[in-house]
Amino acid sequence: MEIAKGGQSYLILLVLMNLAAVGRVLSQEDVSVGGGAVSSSAGWEEENGTGAAPTTFKVEGKAMVPGLKTLEWIGDAKIIVDHGAYLGFFRMDGSFSLYVPSGSFVVEVVSPTWAFEPARVDVTAKGKIRARKVNLLQIQKNDPLPYPLRFKSKGRINYFERREQWRITDFLFNHMVIMMVLPLVLLLILPKMINTNDPEMQREMQQSMNMLSPNKDLPDMSEFFTKMFGGGETKKTTTSRKVKRRQ
Amino acid sequence: MTGQGQGFSLPWILLTAALVLHVPPTSGMYEDQIGKFDWHQQYIGAVRQAAFDQSAPVSKRIFVGTESNVVAAINSRTGQLAWRHVQERGDPWGVDAVLHKGNVLVTVCSGGDAVRAWDPASGTLLWEFLAKEKNDSPAKALLVEGRQDERSHVESVAVLTKKTLRILSAVDGHEMVSTEVWSSGETGGISVLHQASNGQLYAVSISSQAAVQIVSYTHVPGKGYEAVKRVIPAGWALPQSTQCVVTGDNILVCSEASTNSLHTISLVDGSGFTTVTLLSLGFNSWQPDSLAISAVQVGRKEVLLRLSQDHYVLLQATADTITVLKDLPNVYATTTARSQDRDIMFMVKKGTKDELVVTGFYLQNLKEDQALTQMIAHPLHYGSPQQVTVYTFLKRDGSTGYRALLQMEDQTLLMLQQLQGNQGHVMWQRNEALASISAVDQVDLPVSETESKFEEEFGEESEEDLSIWQMFTRRITTQLEQLKDLADKFEEYRKPKAKQVEKQLERDPFNLRKMIVAVTSAGKLYGLDSANGDIVWQYFLPNIRCFGQGEMYLFVQRTTAHFPHPPQAMLVAQDKATGNGLVFTFNPTTGQPVNASAVSGILQPFKVLQAILLPVMNNHHLHPVMIVDSDHGVHIFPPSSSVLSVLKKNNGKIFLHAADLEKSTLTGFSLTTLKDGKVELAQAWHLSLPIPSQKIVSVVPRRANEHVHSQGRVLSDRSVMYKYLNPNLLAVMTEGIERDIPLLTLYLVDAVTGQVVYSMQHKRASGPVHLVHSENWVVYHYWNGKFRRHEVTVLELFESQGDRNSTTFSSLSTQSLPLVLQQAYIFPMGLSAMAVSNTERGITARSLLLALPNGGLMTLPKNILDPRRPIIPTKQHQEEGVYPYIPELHVNPMTLLTYNQSIEGIRGIHIGAAGLESTSVVLAYGLDLFYTRIMPSQMFDVLKEDFDYFFISSILLGLVMATLITHRLAAMKTLNRSWR
């Protein structure tokens, strides 16, 4: 007895929660539709549970892969309706036919290599057939497709990620490398490129220095430069001396 | 107006912006990883019909139709599949007929509703004929031959179902004739189709009203077919136990198993049956259900009668007599083939020892030809041969050679070739039982020899009663043995060939290699090496079958972790003959039965309602298995005293639940041990679901001993949402119709108290429902009938209020209901199975595995299915790493684990945890087997396989070199400076 009572109280609880749940479902469906207004057009409504004997209608179509003969790709391809509810096989020329009852179906070409866009096929109770693009967000939207169905491959399916390869250019144009190498180049090579012994050059530089710093209030800059270039000279002389000695 | 417009468009702008910024990461595989971790095995299922290719002079193919609704061509030299087409699902008997003659290959499926003609070479469809009769028994079909220019050719295809006879053109499949077999009101039982040598077609049906109806169809050129109907009373005929064949000279022979009698009549002009009892022929059948009759070959006058599994009789029938031509004892299967204008009957016999003998005799003179005999060894794990198909060819020396395709009791296909000296040779074999796995598990491999010695030394068994001296000697001996092992390894390294082959499978350092233990519905048990899918062991239990829902219970009672105890697994299945329970315990790594005296399991005296592995261990680390029988009695295996004492200790702490699918009620029980040591179930709670039209479709508990690493989620304001981690939570999904509206309801029920934690309803939604329950979330996939699309809903449960004792959970002490967050997403496809990844410690992010209808196996990170994904993302969400809500999920081909392979008919996905935290191992099974590894959070604990060792080492080396050179230069410079 006690158990039964407990069960009843749970039942009441359940009903309460069910109401709350229904409220949630509705709001959540609104979200998934994306706020679009949904109006049902009577003529293409799915007719389920009519009770009459199921009559089937023939849905026909053809698929192709540009640049390929039919036999080269249909070996492992097939047609599935509503994700496996019905099945179709390709004929030699890439055509297929399906037998479906009235309703709305998603027809897909399944191939492991080639990608195809699915199509939605609506069949009325009288057997009128139309095809349109699959739009899962707004199912009533009519983007008509030609009927009999024409499937054209969008191209190869890419299953793999490209592996990163180590290239010298990647390394060289890496910003860290550039940051480190450029100053190094400037520091080491630039002084060597400018022939400081050339008196004309020296004059030119002096001039540009003067141009740059006409202000005589900063004597230490020129001092610094003379020191630096002078230092270079002494270095050069020492090496040349060394060479001479060796000779 | 404008303000409103802005208000509406702003979130959308934000959403698109966020979409662009926030592309969920993909973790695809690289092209060079093909086949590195994964393998794929294609199967076709138990073969029902087989025919050797006649379209090409050098025959290489066998066309088969199977019980798994597959039409395929097998290369007869290698056993590989040349092509394969899975037909519409749904029939328990599979493909009705495979008809092959010359260039014509026609298959009949779905009880005669689907007739298809294929190109034998490429397997491309030539034509098809589809009907919608929905018969519940296989159709009979026949290639009708016509004569043109003195050569016979296939003119049409005749298909006889329970209701209609159809004749379809063999050229394009158009319906030439369609007639109702029975006048309205009557229903037909079994039926036979026969074409007489003059081209006349006979359709024989046996009705339930004890009458045999013979309809003859004569082809009248220009007019079509003319039908003549005769009904002959047959008081003996019972549709369940009668079988009929027609011989070459138009004599109908029927066998009736309940009276052990044969009945003959002439199809052309007979007016009454002649009855001959088996006893009057000197035989009797002691196995009435195996009495069967079959025609020997088209055009031959003999018929073959099977008395028992291994006893045949060759008979000759006329309209009023039956004579015995040859008694064939100890014969398992027969077939006929034609060679050099002689019909040869081949038979598979029991040999003198454990061997099979394939031999043949000529039907003309009933003389055996020793040159056609071959012998092969007959391992016990194949069972007895069931069916044989033979293909003959002329050898170079002019004698007849043949190849035989043998189907064994365990559904294995064997291709036999005759070698010299009557020695048989198995060219290839296909283990087709693996197409119907009904229970599977992945077991760790045993540790290597050296490691097991460590265990021996430091394992808990050795701790007791050892003096210091004993322990010291043990230490020294172990070290000496390790030294010897090292020496052995060096030896092996020098001469790698020797021992390697016989070596037992060992666990690898990361425990990635497992033993897949698969139990198939044929009663065959396999142990597969997960590294490559090779069969390590096989075991055959001929007397078992699945329970009503197609399941068997496979439990690993003791894993390999408890050395020196061997691992142990238990299979609970149904006995074929009695329907009672059958228990078989075996070692899952070797396939050997634990109990050497119970090689085919122990038959129990009760019917099994449910079996579960109890979460307690005895002192030998063995988990007991509890079986509840149909009277709610409890049986514990093994019933030893140590197990019972453990149960006594946990008295009242073990709960279990039972779901009554018919009445849609859930009942909770607690396990109590009585004083006299008996174990009983005491009802703890009972829950009947509120809507009576609802049926429970699935009850999914959380995985037992699932590890959850993080207890909560940290939000952007540094507060924590604690997960509601109830280990006893059940997700119960029900399906029903209320006021003509289909309806799905999900209940989250605590299995200990029976409390409904949460429930939610989807109106106008229907199944098939795939549900996954892990940690604190539930994900399910269903069909939304209102919007005609599939949707995935995720529920996540969090603690609703402050702290509580989080280390120990008790269902009895919780009062507050959890906070439930939920969201639904549109999924572009239906599913055939769904599972969730599982790792050793639960640190790795979880990933869902979805089996798609196109044969792909897709991974979907759980964080994409997050109910906290906001419609309007804010900075806080970005900080948390939550993606903005996008209603539609997409199938990215890079997330397909199967890349360009199609795994047909996935029925289940089994996931095991590897020793590496980052990795789970995945087995998808159905018609095919597919095995791979997944790393849901990438490989964070091992160096990636594309780690550039060369680059790193060259840089290191370069740096060392540079250091040395600069050091030298610096030394030179200082020397120079000091000279200056």
mmCIF file of C-alpha atoms in Angstrom, chain B residues 64-331:
data_model
loop_
_atom_site.group_PDB
_atom_site.id
_atom_site.type_symbol
_atom_site.label_atom_id
_atom_site.label_comp_id
_atom_site.label_asym_id
_atom_site.label_seq_id
_atom_site.Cartn_x
_atom_site.Cartn_y
_atom_site.Cartn_z
ATOM 1 C CA VAL B 64 26.106 -15.340 -52.860
ATOM 2 C CA GLY B 65 22.955 -14.207 -51.161
ATOM 3 C CA THR B 66 23.075 -14.101 -47.387
ATOM 4 C CA GLU B 67 20.920 -13.950 -44.320
ATOM 5 C CA SER B 68 22.104 -10.399 -43.698
ATOM 6 C CA ASN B 69 20.423 -9.247 -46.931
ATOM 7 C CA VAL B 70 23.644 -8.994 -48.864
ATOM 8 C CA VAL B 71 24.201 -9.871 -52.485
ATOM 9 C CA ALA B 72 27.877 -10.199 -53.185
ATOM 10 C CA ALA B 73 30.494 -11.673 -55.454
ATOM 11 C CA ILE B 74 33.447 -13.405 -53.832
ATOM 12 C CA ASN B 75 36.685 -14.003 -55.662
ATOM 13 C CA SER B 76 37.006 -17.779 -55.517
ATOM 14 C CA ARG B 77 40.799 -17.737 -55.457
ATOM 15 C CA THR B 78 41.376 -15.257 -52.662
ATOM 16 C CA GLY B 79 38.100 -15.034 -50.768
ATOM 17 C CA GLN B 80 38.026 -11.268 -51.220
ATOM 18 C CA LEU B 81 34.806 -9.497 -52.064
ATOM 19 C CA ALA B 82 34.623 -8.385 -55.675
ATOM 20 C CA TRP B 83 31.469 -6.400 -55.097
ATOM 21 C CA ARG B 84 28.794 -6.243 -52.474
ATOM 22 C CA HIS B 85 25.332 -4.717 -52.299
ATOM 23 C CA VAL B 86 23.414 -4.527 -49.067
ATOM 24 C CA GLN B 87 19.724 -4.865 -49.866
ATOM 25 C CA GLU B 88 16.773 -3.488 -47.957
ATOM 26 C CA ARG B 89 16.792 -4.579 -44.366
ATOM 27 C CA GLY B 90 14.112 -6.277 -42.400
ATOM 28 C CA ASP B 91 13.748 -9.930 -43.348
ATOM 29 C CA PRO B 92 14.914 -12.556 -40.921
ATOM 30 C CA TRP B 93 15.668 -14.972 -43.734
ATOM 31 C CA GLY B 94 17.715 -12.527 -45.795
ATOM 32 C CA VAL B 95 17.951 -12.932 -49.542
ATOM 33 C CA ASP B 96 15.191 -15.155 -50.949
ATOM 34 C CA ALA B 97 16.938 -16.413 -54.036
ATOM 35 C CA VAL B 98 20.043 -15.959 -56.137
ATOM 36 C CA LEU B 99 19.454 -17.135 -59.704
ATOM 37 C CA HIS B 100 22.357 -17.388 -62.058
ATOM 38 C CA LYS B 101 22.606 -18.817 -65.525
ATOM 39 C CA GLY B 102 24.861 -17.744 -68.328
ATOM 40 C CA ASN B 103 25.029 -13.976 -68.236
ATOM 41 C CA VAL B 104 21.976 -13.518 -66.093
ATOM 42 C CA LEU B 105 22.200 -12.874 -62.385
ATOM 43 C CA VAL B 106 18.919 -12.160 -60.637
ATOM 44 C CA THR B 107 18.319 -11.799 -56.921
ATOM 45 C CA VAL B 108 15.003 -11.837 -55.109
ATOM 46 C CA CYS B 109 14.677 -10.113 -51.738
ATOM 47 C CA SER B 110 12.087 -8.965 -49.212
ATOM 48 C CA GLY B 111 9.716 -11.871 -49.730
ATOM 49 C CA GLY B 112 9.572 -11.320 -53.482
ATOM 50 C CA ASP B 113 9.061 -7.561 -53.274
ATOM 51 C CA ALA B 114 12.438 -6.670 -54.754
ATOM 52 C CA VAL B 115 13.710 -8.453 -57.848
ATOM 53 C CA ARG B 116 16.956 -7.128 -59.217
ATOM 54 C CA ALA B 117 19.191 -8.152 -62.078
ATOM 55 C CA TRP B 118 22.870 -7.419 -61.825
ATOM 56 C CA ASP B 119 25.741 -7.335 -64.221
ATOM 57 C CA PRO B 120 27.834 -10.294 -63.054
ATOM 58 C CA ALA B 121 31.145 -8.606 -63.810
ATOM 59 C CA SER B 122 30.775 -5.182 -62.250
ATOM 60 C CA GLY B 123 27.840 -5.715 -59.945
ATOM 61 C CA THR B 124 25.945 -2.841 -61.505
ATOM 62 C CA LEU B 125 22.179 -2.908 -61.467
ATOM 63 C CA LEU B 126 20.637 -3.784 -64.829
ATOM 64 C CA TRP B 127 16.977 -3.618 -63.920
ATOM 65 C CA GLU B 128 14.782 -3.917 -60.901
ATOM 66 C CA PHE B 129 11.183 -4.702 -60.112
ATOM 67 C CA LEU B 130 9.693 -3.541 -56.840
ATOM 68 C CA ALA B 131 6.370 -4.508 -55.336
ATOM 69 C CA LYS B 132 4.714 -3.810 -52.012
ATOM 70 C CA GLU B 133 3.219 -7.073 -50.805
ATOM 71 C CA LYS B 134 5.111 -7.335 -47.537
ATOM 72 C CA ASN B 135 5.089 -11.115 -47.364
ATOM 73 C CA ASP B 136 6.233 -12.852 -44.232
ATOM 74 C CA SER B 137 7.876 -15.800 -45.922
ATOM 75 C CA PRO B 138 10.539 -16.100 -48.584
ATOM 76 C CA ALA B 139 9.453 -16.222 -52.192
ATOM 77 C CA LYS B 140 10.335 -18.965 -54.661
ATOM 78 C CA ALA B 141 11.928 -17.909 -57.888
ATOM 79 C CA LEU B 142 13.019 -19.567 -61.099
ATOM 80 C CA LEU B 143 14.701 -18.585 -64.331
ATOM 81 C CA VAL B 144 12.291 -19.576 -67.094
ATOM 82 C CA GLU B 145 14.062 -20.783 -70.168
ATOM 83 C CA GLY B 146 12.850 -20.477 -73.678
ATOM 84 C CA ARG B 147 14.154 -22.064 -76.843
ATOM 85 C CA GLN B 148 15.313 -20.095 -79.773
ATOM 86 C CA ASP B 149 17.328 -21.505 -82.660
ATOM 87 C CA GLU B 150 17.774 -24.779 -80.817
ATOM 88 C CA ARG B 151 19.568 -23.014 -77.986
ATOM 89 C CA SER B 152 18.015 -22.380 -74.655
ATOM 90 C CA HIS B 153 18.284 -18.952 -73.167
ATOM 91 C CA VAL B 154 16.833 -17.274 -70.134
ATOM 92 C CA GLU B 155 13.571 -15.732 -71.204
ATOM 93 C CA SER B 156 12.016 -14.535 -67.998
ATOM 94 C CA VAL B 157 12.100 -14.680 -64.230
ATOM 95 C CA ALA B 158 9.207 -16.285 -62.389
ATOM 96 C CA VAL B 159 8.623 -15.250 -58.780
ATOM 97 C CA LEU B 160 6.077 -17.059 -56.665
ATOM 98 C CA THR B 161 5.087 -15.452 -53.396
ATOM 99 C CA LYS B 162 2.354 -16.450 -51.013
ATOM 100 C CA LYS B 163 -0.134 -14.361 -52.949
ATOM 101 C CA THR B 164 0.964 -13.897 -56.528
ATOM 102 C CA LEU B 165 2.950 -15.375 -59.345
ATOM 103 C CA ARG B 166 4.826 -12.874 -61.442
ATOM 104 C CA ILE B 167 6.724 -13.434 -64.607
ATOM 105 C CA LEU B 168 9.195 -10.697 -65.384
ATOM 106 C CA SER B 169 11.127 -10.200 -68.559
ATOM 107 C CA ALA B 170 14.763 -11.139 -68.178
ATOM 108 C CA VAL B 171 15.766 -8.298 -70.471
ATOM 109 C CA ASP B 172 14.333 -5.262 -68.753
ATOM 110 C CA GLY B 173 12.336 -6.532 -65.807
ATOM 111 C CA HIS B 174 8.905 -5.470 -66.985
ATOM 112 C CA GLU B 175 6.013 -7.430 -65.595
ATOM 113 C CA MET B 176 4.726 -9.868 -68.206
ATOM 114 C CA VAL B 177 2.267 -11.792 -66.048
ATOM 115 C CA SER B 178 0.891 -11.188 -62.596
ATOM 116 C CA THR B 179 -1.751 -13.549 -61.313
ATOM 117 C CA GLU B 180 -3.234 -14.168 -57.936
ATOM 118 C CA VAL B 181 -2.344 -17.681 -56.876
ATOM 119 C CA TRP B 182 -5.323 -18.151 -54.625
ATOM 120 C CA SER B 183 -8.832 -17.017 -55.073
ATOM 121 C CA SER B 184 -9.703 -14.439 -52.463
ATOM 122 C CA GLY B 185 -10.042 -15.530 -48.889
ATOM 123 C CA GLU B 186 -7.617 -18.402 -48.984
ATOM 124 C CA THR B 187 -4.021 -18.162 -47.959
ATOM 125 C CA GLY B 188 -1.219 -20.260 -49.238
ATOM 126 C CA GLY B 189 1.390 -22.067 -47.252
ATOM 127 C CA ILE B 190 4.567 -23.311 -48.811
ATOM 128 C CA SER B 191 4.960 -23.371 -52.534
ATOM 129 C CA VAL B 192 7.109 -24.796 -55.314
ATOM 130 C CA LEU B 193 7.904 -23.464 -58.764
ATOM 131 C CA HIS B 194 8.903 -25.815 -61.530
ATOM 132 C CA GLN B 195 9.522 -25.598 -65.220
ATOM 133 C CA ALA B 196 8.943 -28.762 -67.189
ATOM 134 C CA SER B 197 11.190 -29.697 -70.056
ATOM 135 C CA ASN B 198 8.498 -28.688 -72.555
ATOM 136 C CA GLY B 199 8.558 -25.142 -71.238
ATOM 137 C CA GLN B 200 5.417 -25.395 -69.187
ATOM 138 C CA LEU B 201 5.524 -23.669 -65.826
ATOM 139 C CA TYR B 202 3.990 -25.172 -62.711
ATOM 140 C CA ALA B 203 3.257 -23.361 -59.497
ATOM 141 C CA VAL B 204 2.390 -25.677 -56.621
ATOM 142 C CA SER B 205 1.018 -24.288 -53.374
ATOM 143 C CA ILE B 206 -0.128 -26.090 -50.298
ATOM 144 C CA SER B 207 -2.943 -24.376 -48.509
ATOM 145 C CA SER B 208 -3.811 -24.510 -44.866
ATOM 146 C CA GLN B 209 -7.103 -26.126 -45.842
ATOM 147 C CA ALA B 210 -5.449 -29.460 -46.593
ATOM 148 C CA ALA B 211 -5.423 -29.035 -50.331
ATOM 149 C CA VAL B 212 -2.685 -28.807 -52.923
ATOM 150 C CA GLN B 213 -3.206 -26.440 -55.780
ATOM 151 C CA ILE B 214 -1.351 -26.992 -59.027
ATOM 152 C CA VAL B 215 -1.430 -24.209 -61.584
ATOM 153 C CA SER B 216 0.168 -24.809 -64.928
ATOM 154 C CA TYR B 217 1.067 -21.898 -67.159
ATOM 155 C CA THR B 218 1.570 -22.410 -70.829
ATOM 156 C CA HIS B 219 3.223 -19.765 -72.896
ATOM 157 C CA VAL B 220 1.138 -18.966 -75.951
ATOM 158 C CA PRO B 221 3.117 -16.806 -78.348
ATOM 159 C CA GLY B 222 1.411 -13.486 -78.825
ATOM 160 C CA LYS B 223 -1.112 -14.037 -76.070
ATOM 161 C CA GLY B 224 0.950 -14.432 -72.971
ATOM 162 C CA TYR B 225 0.376 -17.177 -70.457
ATOM 163 C CA GLU B 226 -2.618 -19.429 -70.143
ATOM 164 C CA ALA B 227 -3.313 -20.760 -66.681
ATOM 165 C CA VAL B 228 -4.959 -24.092 -65.833
ATOM 166 C CA LYS B 229 -5.776 -24.662 -62.193
ATOM 167 C CA ARG B 230 -6.262 -27.944 -60.383
ATOM 168 C CA VAL B 231 -6.972 -28.450 -56.698
ATOM 169 C CA ILE B 232 -6.186 -31.855 -55.259
ATOM 170 C CA PRO B 233 -7.296 -32.804 -51.751
ATOM 171 C CA ALA B 234 -4.404 -33.676 -49.476
ATOM 172 C CA GLY B 235 -5.565 -34.479 -45.986
ATOM 173 C CA TRP B 236 -2.044 -35.285 -44.833
ATOM 174 C CA ALA B 237 -0.593 -31.869 -45.650
ATOM 175 C CA LEU B 238 0.371 -29.569 -42.811
ATOM 176 C CA PRO B 239 1.957 -26.310 -43.944
ATOM 177 C CA GLN B 240 4.448 -26.256 -41.061
ATOM 178 C CA SER B 241 5.965 -29.664 -41.596
ATOM 179 C CA THR B 242 5.547 -30.345 -45.299
ATOM 180 C CA GLN B 243 8.195 -29.871 -47.947
ATOM 181 C CA CYS B 244 7.841 -30.506 -51.638
ATOM 182 C CA VAL B 245 10.039 -30.844 -54.701
ATOM 183 C CA VAL B 246 9.420 -31.618 -58.333
ATOM 184 C CA THR B 247 11.609 -34.114 -60.169
ATOM 185 C CA GLY B 248 12.811 -33.897 -63.720
ATOM 186 C CA ASP B 249 9.920 -35.952 -65.055
ATOM 187 C CA ASN B 250 7.278 -33.753 -63.412
ATOM 188 C CA ILE B 251 6.573 -35.826 -60.339
ATOM 189 C CA LEU B 252 5.731 -33.874 -57.213
ATOM 190 C CA VAL B 253 7.266 -35.437 -54.114
ATOM 191 C CA CYS B 254 6.320 -34.169 -50.695
ATOM 192 C CA SER B 255 7.704 -35.147 -47.331
ATOM 193 C CA GLU B 256 5.625 -34.798 -44.232
ATOM 194 C CA ALA B 257 7.606 -34.776 -41.009
ATOM 195 C CA SER B 258 4.869 -35.340 -38.455
ATOM 196 C CA THR B 259 3.802 -38.646 -39.981
ATOM 197 C CA ASN B 260 7.188 -39.538 -41.484
ATOM 198 C CA SER B 261 5.658 -40.152 -44.874
ATOM 199 C CA LEU B 262 6.265 -39.310 -48.515
ATOM 200 C CA HIS B 263 3.575 -38.411 -51.037
ATOM 201 C CA THR B 264 3.896 -38.405 -54.796
ATOM 202 C CA ILE B 265 1.746 -37.313 -57.694
ATOM 203 C CA SER B 266 2.263 -36.551 -61.334
ATOM 204 C CA LEU B 267 2.048 -32.831 -61.996
ATOM 205 C CA VAL B 268 0.698 -33.305 -65.488
ATOM 206 C CA ASP B 269 -2.269 -35.529 -64.952
ATOM 207 C CA GLY B 270 -2.264 -36.902 -61.418
ATOM 208 C CA SER B 271 -5.536 -36.897 -59.579
ATOM 209 C CA GLY B 272 -4.544 -38.220 -56.171
ATOM 210 C CA PHE B 273 -1.454 -38.655 -54.024
ATOM 211 C CA THR B 274 0.277 -41.954 -53.448
ATOM 212 C CA THR B 275 1.493 -42.228 -49.889
ATOM 213 C CA VAL B 276 4.588 -44.166 -48.871
ATOM 214 C CA THR B 277 5.702 -44.261 -45.284
ATOM 215 C CA LEU B 278 9.364 -44.044 -44.473
ATOM 216 C CA LEU B 279 9.110 -47.224 -42.447
ATOM 217 C CA SER B 280 8.057 -49.177 -45.526
ATOM 218 C CA LEU B 281 11.270 -48.007 -47.174
ATOM 219 C CA GLY B 282 13.227 -49.257 -44.218
ATOM 220 C CA PHE B 283 13.987 -45.843 -42.705
ATOM 221 C CA ASN B 284 12.685 -43.610 -40.061
ATOM 222 C CA SER B 285 13.512 -40.115 -39.009
ATOM 223 C CA TRP B 286 14.247 -39.605 -35.359
ATOM 224 C CA GLN B 287 14.720 -35.907 -35.753
ATOM 225 C CA PRO B 288 11.413 -34.806 -37.275
ATOM 226 C CA ASP B 289 12.468 -31.172 -37.611
ATOM 227 C CA SER B 290 15.382 -32.079 -39.825
ATOM 228 C CA LEU B 291 13.380 -34.153 -42.290
ATOM 229 C CA ALA B 292 13.781 -32.377 -45.580
ATOM 230 C CA ILE B 293 13.508 -33.183 -49.222
ATOM 231 C CA SER B 294 15.357 -31.626 -52.093
ATOM 232 C CA ALA B 295 15.674 -32.143 -55.818
ATOM 233 C CA VAL B 296 19.026 -33.377 -56.977
ATOM 234 C CA GLN B 297 19.399 -31.221 -60.044
ATOM 235 C CA VAL B 298 17.232 -29.582 -62.635
ATOM 236 C CA GLY B 299 16.180 -32.308 -65.046
ATOM 237 C CA ARG B 300 17.264 -35.266 -62.936
ATOM 238 C CA LYS B 301 14.735 -37.762 -61.722
ATOM 239 C CA GLU B 302 16.232 -38.464 -58.332
ATOM 240 C CA VAL B 303 15.261 -36.774 -55.114
ATOM 241 C CA LEU B 304 17.279 -36.529 -51.970
ATOM 242 C CA LEU B 305 15.733 -36.997 -48.556
ATOM 243 C CA ARG B 306 17.424 -35.838 -45.396
ATOM 244 C CA LEU B 307 16.550 -38.030 -42.442
ATOM 245 C CA SER B 308 18.702 -36.339 -39.852
ATOM 246 C CA GLN B 309 21.595 -33.888 -39.666
ATOM 247 C CA ASP B 310 23.997 -36.434 -41.082
ATOM 248 C CA HIS B 311 21.921 -39.027 -42.886
ATOM 249 C CA TYR B 312 20.624 -38.747 -46.439
ATOM 250 C CA VAL B 313 18.807 -41.151 -48.752
ATOM 251 C CA LEU B 314 18.771 -40.918 -52.518
ATOM 252 C CA LEU B 315 15.372 -41.872 -53.868
ATOM 253 C CA GLN B 316 13.746 -42.293 -57.225
ATOM 254 C CA ALA B 317 10.084 -41.417 -57.507
ATOM 255 C CA THR B 318 7.446 -42.179 -60.059
ATOM 256 C CA ALA B 319 3.790 -41.238 -59.862
ATOM 257 C CA ASP B 320 2.987 -44.164 -57.642
ATOM 258 C CA THR B 321 6.204 -45.713 -56.378
ATOM 259 C CA ILE B 322 9.294 -44.658 -54.510
ATOM 260 C CA THR B 323 12.449 -46.709 -54.634
ATOM 261 C CA VAL B 324 15.632 -46.295 -52.662
ATOM 262 C CA LEU B 325 18.677 -45.819 -54.851
ATOM 263 C CA LYS B 326 21.393 -45.278 -52.318
ATOM 264 C CA ASP B 327 21.590 -44.896 -48.581
ATOM 265 C CA LEU B 328 24.006 -42.147 -47.585
ATOM 266 C CA PRO B 329 24.820 -42.376 -43.890
ATOM 267 C CA ASN B 330 27.248 -39.996 -42.186
ATOM 268 C CA VAL B 331 26.753 -37.401 -44.895
#
